[in-house]
Short mmCIF file of C-alpha atoms in Angstrom, two decimals:
data_model
loop_
_atom_site.label_atom_id
_atom_site.label_comp_id
_atom_site.label_asym_id
_atom_site.label_seq_id
_atom_site.Cartn_x
_atom_site.Cartn_y
_atom_site.Cartn_z
CA MET A 1 -13.85 36.47 20.90
CA THR A 2 -10.36 38.04 21.13
CA GLN A 3 -10.41 39.95 17.85
CA PRO A 4 -12.48 40.04 14.62
CA LEU A 5 -11.87 37.45 11.98
CA LEU A 6 -11.88 38.23 8.15
CA PHE A 7 -11.93 35.28 5.83
CA PHE A 8 -11.55 35.45 2.00
CA SER A 9 -12.02 32.33 -0.23
CA THR A 10 -13.10 31.81 -3.76
CA GLY A 11 -16.69 32.87 -3.89
CA TYR A 12 -16.89 34.05 -0.29
CA PHE A 13 -16.18 36.92 2.06
CA ILE A 14 -16.87 36.10 5.73
CA TYR A 15 -16.47 38.47 8.69
CA LEU A 16 -17.07 37.57 12.35
CA GLY A 17 -16.81 40.28 14.99
CA HIS A 18 -18.54 43.34 16.21
CA ALA A 19 -20.18 45.43 13.46
CA VAL A 20 -19.97 49.03 12.27
CA ASP A 21 -23.47 50.04 11.04
CA THR A 22 -23.65 50.82 7.46
CA VAL A 23 -25.38 53.45 5.31
CA VAL A 24 -27.62 52.24 2.46
CA HIS A 25 -25.45 50.34 -0.01
CA GLU A 26 -25.76 47.48 -2.43
CA HIS A 27 -23.26 44.76 -3.68
CA HIS A 28 -23.30 41.94 -6.22
CA ALA A 29 -22.78 39.28 -3.49
CA ILE A 30 -25.63 37.55 -1.78
CA GLN A 31 -25.32 38.52 1.89
CA ILE A 32 -26.27 36.51 4.98
CA ALA A 33 -26.11 38.26 8.38
CA ILE A 34 -26.41 36.23 11.62
CA SER A 35 -26.44 37.84 15.02
CA LEU A 36 -24.74 36.06 17.92
CA GLU A 37 -26.65 38.29 20.35
CA ASN A 38 -29.67 40.56 19.60
CA GLU A 39 -31.66 41.07 16.41
CA ILE A 40 -30.29 42.89 13.49
CA GLU A 41 -32.21 45.74 11.91
CA VAL A 42 -32.39 45.74 8.16
CA ILE A 43 -33.77 48.82 6.42
CA SER A 44 -34.82 48.52 2.77
CA SER A 45 -37.36 50.53 0.68
CA GLY A 46 -38.19 52.60 3.70
CA SER A 47 -39.11 49.56 5.90
CA ILE A 48 -37.36 48.57 9.14
CA MET A 49 -37.31 44.73 9.65
CA LYS A 50 -35.68 42.81 12.47
CA TYR A 51 -33.99 39.44 12.13
CA ARG A 52 -31.81 37.01 14.09
CA ALA A 53 -30.55 35.71 10.73
CA VAL A 54 -31.27 37.19 7.27
CA ILE A 55 -30.42 36.58 3.76
CA ILE A 56 -30.34 39.61 1.21
CA ASN A 57 -30.49 39.23 -2.53
CA SER A 58 -27.61 40.52 -4.71
CA ASP A 59 -27.89 44.13 -5.81
CA GLU A 60 -30.45 44.93 -3.41
CA PRO A 61 -30.08 48.41 -1.68
CA HIS A 62 -30.23 48.05 2.10
CA GLU A 63 -28.90 49.23 5.38
CA CYS A 64 -27.87 47.00 8.47
CA ARG A 65 -27.89 48.25 12.16
CA THR A 66 -26.40 45.73 14.49
CA ARG A 67 -25.97 48.02 17.67
CA ASP A 68 -22.36 46.94 18.07
CA ASN A 69 -23.48 43.27 18.52
CA THR A 70 -21.22 40.41 17.58
CA PHE A 71 -22.39 38.99 14.22
CA LEU A 72 -21.44 36.76 11.44
CA LEU A 73 -21.49 38.26 7.87
CA ILE A 74 -21.24 36.12 4.79
CA ASN A 75 -21.06 37.54 1.32
CA ILE A 76 -21.63 34.76 -1.44
CA ASP A 77 -20.90 35.02 -5.19
CA PRO A 78 -24.49 34.76 -6.85
CA GLU A 79 -23.08 32.89 -9.82
CA SER A 80 -21.64 30.04 -7.49
CA LYS A 81 -23.33 26.76 -6.99
CA ILE A 82 -24.28 27.62 -3.46
CA GLY A 83 -25.20 31.24 -4.47
CA THR A 84 -27.55 29.99 -7.28
CA ARG A 85 -29.27 27.50 -4.99
CA LEU A 86 -29.71 30.06 -2.16
CA LYS A 87 -31.48 32.32 -4.58
CA LYS A 88 -33.78 29.64 -5.74
CA VAL A 89 -34.67 28.46 -2.23
CA TYR A 90 -34.81 31.67 -0.19
CA LEU A 91 -35.05 34.60 -2.65
CA SER A 92 -37.21 33.43 -5.56
CA GLU A 93 -40.09 35.47 -4.34
CA LYS A 94 -38.50 37.84 -1.83
CA LYS A 95 -35.47 40.30 -1.96
CA ILE A 96 -34.85 39.81 1.78
CA ALA A 97 -35.85 36.75 3.84
CA ALA A 98 -35.33 35.21 7.35
CA LEU A 99 -33.39 31.99 7.53
CA PRO A 100 -34.71 28.89 9.21
CA GLU A 101 -34.15 29.06 13.01
CA SER A 102 -33.20 25.32 13.35
CA VAL A 103 -30.36 25.51 10.92
CA VAL A 104 -29.02 28.84 12.42
CA GLU A 105 -29.14 27.41 15.90
CA GLU A 106 -27.26 24.37 14.88
CA LEU A 107 -24.53 26.66 13.36
CA LEU A 108 -24.23 28.70 16.58
CA THR A 109 -24.04 25.59 18.65
CA ASP A 110 -21.19 24.21 16.72
CA MET A 111 -19.38 27.59 16.64
CA LYS A 112 -19.52 28.55 20.31
CA PRO A 113 -16.79 26.23 21.40
CA LEU A 114 -14.53 27.46 18.61
CA LEU A 115 -14.92 31.09 19.68
CA ILE A 116 -13.30 30.78 22.92
CA ASN A 117 -9.96 30.77 21.19
CA ASN A 118 -10.31 31.91 17.47
CA THR A 119 -6.66 32.03 16.92
CA ILE A 120 -7.07 28.66 15.05
CA ALA A 121 -9.17 29.91 12.08
CA ASP A 122 -9.66 26.59 10.12
CA PRO A 123 -12.41 25.05 12.27
CA ILE A 124 -14.37 28.31 12.18
CA PHE A 125 -13.99 28.67 8.49
CA ASN A 126 -14.89 25.16 7.65
CA THR A 127 -17.98 25.15 10.01
CA VAL A 128 -19.29 28.18 8.08
CA LEU A 129 -18.78 26.44 4.82
CA GLN A 130 -20.49 23.50 6.14
CA PHE A 131 -23.39 25.61 7.26
CA LEU A 132 -23.68 27.11 3.74
CA GLN A 133 -23.71 23.78 2.05
CA GLU A 134 -26.46 22.50 4.41
CA LEU A 135 -28.47 25.75 3.99
CA ALA A 136 -28.24 25.44 0.13
CA ASP A 137 -28.69 21.59 0.14
CA THR A 138 -25.56 21.07 -1.94
CA ASN A 139 -22.74 18.59 -1.68
CA GLU A 140 -19.21 19.47 -2.96
CA SER A 141 -17.70 17.05 -5.48
CA GLU A 142 -15.33 14.67 -3.68
CA ASN A 143 -13.48 13.37 -6.70
CA MET A 144 -12.29 16.18 -8.87
CA ASP A 145 -10.98 15.67 -12.41
CA ASP A 146 -7.12 15.96 -12.60
CA ARG A 147 -7.42 18.49 -15.39
CA ILE A 148 -9.43 20.88 -13.19
CA ILE A 149 -7.03 20.36 -10.29
CA LYS A 150 -4.12 21.35 -12.54
CA ILE A 151 -6.08 24.60 -13.65
CA LEU A 152 -6.81 25.50 -10.03
CA GLU A 153 -3.22 25.09 -9.07
CA VAL A 154 -2.10 27.30 -12.02
CA LEU A 155 -4.64 30.07 -11.06
CA LYS A 156 -3.36 30.21 -7.45
CA GLN A 157 -0.02 31.52 -8.73
CA PRO A 158 0.10 35.24 -8.84
CA GLN A 159 1.90 35.40 -12.26
CA ASN A 160 -0.96 33.61 -13.86
CA GLY A 161 -3.79 36.29 -13.00
CA ASN A 162 -4.15 37.30 -16.60
CA LEU A 163 -4.39 33.91 -18.23
CA LYS A 164 -7.11 33.56 -20.73
CA ILE A 165 -9.53 30.53 -21.07
CA GLU A 166 -8.05 29.53 -24.38
CA SER A 167 -4.58 29.20 -22.65
CA LEU A 168 -5.94 27.35 -19.81
CA SER A 169 -7.91 24.91 -22.09
CA ALA A 170 -4.84 24.34 -24.17
CA LEU A 171 -2.87 23.62 -20.95
CA VAL A 172 -5.08 20.54 -20.08
CA HIS A 173 -5.92 19.62 -23.77
CA LEU A 174 -9.56 20.52 -23.73
CA SER A 175 -11.66 22.83 -25.91
CA PRO A 176 -12.64 26.14 -24.29
CA GLY A 177 -16.30 25.10 -24.34
CA ARG A 178 -15.57 21.91 -22.50
CA LEU A 179 -13.32 23.54 -19.97
CA ILE A 180 -16.15 26.05 -19.17
CA HIS A 181 -18.66 23.27 -18.65
CA LEU A 182 -16.45 20.97 -16.80
CA PHE A 183 -15.04 23.64 -14.53
CA THR A 184 -18.48 24.96 -13.64
CA GLU A 185 -19.74 21.24 -12.91
CA GLN A 186 -16.83 20.54 -10.62
CA VAL A 187 -15.85 23.73 -9.05
CA GLY A 188 -19.27 25.22 -8.67
CA ILE A 189 -18.51 28.71 -10.08
CA PRO A 190 -17.89 29.69 -13.80
CA VAL A 191 -14.28 29.76 -14.66
CA ARG A 192 -14.25 33.49 -15.84
CA LYS A 193 -15.76 34.41 -12.41
CA TYR A 194 -13.25 32.12 -10.64
CA ILE A 195 -10.34 33.89 -12.39
CA LEU A 196 -11.63 37.24 -11.12
CA TRP A 197 -11.91 35.85 -7.63
CA ALA A 198 -8.34 34.40 -7.80
CA ARG A 199 -6.99 37.87 -8.73
CA LEU A 200 -8.91 39.43 -5.93
CA LEU A 201 -7.41 36.99 -3.61
CA ILE A 202 -3.90 37.45 -4.76
CA ALA A 203 -4.33 41.17 -4.39
CA LEU A 204 -5.69 40.87 -0.89
CA GLN A 205 -2.80 38.52 0.05
CA TYR A 206 -0.23 41.16 -1.05
CA ILE A 207 -2.21 43.85 0.94
CA PHE A 208 -2.11 41.61 4.00
CA ASP A 209 1.62 40.95 3.52
CA GLY A 210 2.18 44.76 3.73
CA ARG A 211 2.04 46.14 0.14
CA ASN A 212 -0.03 49.19 -0.73
CA ILE A 213 -3.21 48.96 -2.78
CA THR A 214 -1.59 50.07 -6.08
CA GLU A 215 1.26 47.59 -5.88
CA ALA A 216 -1.17 44.81 -4.90
CA ALA A 217 -3.52 45.60 -7.70
CA LEU A 218 -0.86 45.66 -10.44
CA GLU A 219 0.81 42.42 -9.10
CA ALA A 220 -2.46 40.70 -9.14
CA GLY A 221 -3.18 41.49 -12.78
CA PHE A 222 -5.49 44.56 -12.43
CA SER A 223 -4.86 47.41 -14.76
CA ASP A 224 -4.51 49.89 -11.79
CA ALA A 225 -5.73 50.54 -8.27
CA PRO A 226 -9.07 52.11 -9.41
CA HIS A 227 -9.84 48.92 -11.39
CA PHE A 228 -9.18 46.81 -8.31
CA ASN A 229 -11.11 49.21 -6.05
CA ARG A 230 -14.21 49.16 -8.43
CA THR A 231 -14.13 45.38 -8.59
CA PHE A 232 -13.95 44.85 -4.86
CA ARG A 233 -16.60 47.60 -4.10
CA ARG A 234 -18.97 46.06 -6.71
CA MET A 235 -18.71 42.74 -5.12
CA PHE A 236 -18.66 43.67 -1.27
CA GLY A 237 -20.19 47.19 -1.22
CA GLN A 238 -17.11 48.84 0.42
CA SER A 239 -13.71 49.89 -0.40
CA PRO A 240 -10.62 47.56 0.29
CA SER A 241 -9.02 50.58 2.08
CA ILE A 242 -11.18 49.62 5.01
CA LEU A 243 -8.91 46.49 5.30
CA LEU A 244 -5.92 48.78 5.70
CA GLN A 245 -7.63 50.89 8.25
CA ASN A 246 -8.46 47.95 10.41
CA SER A 247 -5.38 45.96 9.74
CA GLN A 248 -4.45 45.94 13.35
CA ILE A 249 -7.74 44.41 14.61
CA ILE A 250 -8.69 42.11 11.81
CA GLN A 251 -7.11 38.58 11.39
CA ALA A 252 -7.21 38.07 7.71
CA TYR A 253 -7.38 34.55 6.36
CA VAL A 254 -7.15 34.01 2.57
CA LYS A 255 -7.94 30.46 1.53
#
């Protein structure tokens, strides 16, 4: 790999590169960590466990030690279709669990040719998303309702970060209740959570374009920089200022 890759998408935060070991932390996202080299040490409740690929439940205090190995880190919104399914399949009885070796090996086999030149990010990003769908045994809807497509297009616009569900439902001539149900069914994530993700992505795009955190937060519809920082830290377990500190070595990819 030439440099670390950082992907942000609605419902996902994906990092691929060398790790910086963490202190004990927790976050609302479900976390998957896969080592491309040696095993990862996960410390939780005083126990040290070693994994090649591990899934960690949301809001579970833990510490990861990767010894500077290259690894893939995926944070997933627990309210998304894939997040809900992963909880049911892998985390119904455990807070931390190993992932099936066969599925992981298939992912790594598909990724290795792409890592030779990682300047083309789309194939890597799409390969990881396909892996998540297979892991959770879910299929994305191929034919999306035109009204939901319109809502998604509206929410991608920075100036629409503060739109309420009532306004969105009126825009497509649906009741708020019907919009909530249809949106979750077709997009795989509740509309209120999607709106929050959209605002996070808008703020991140502004940061990657060179604005400071305060400007980015206000432009994306957050009340102030601390509001944005709290929201980001709750989901990912770290401050967005880390992105600025590593802006010279991380290739950001917002989709």
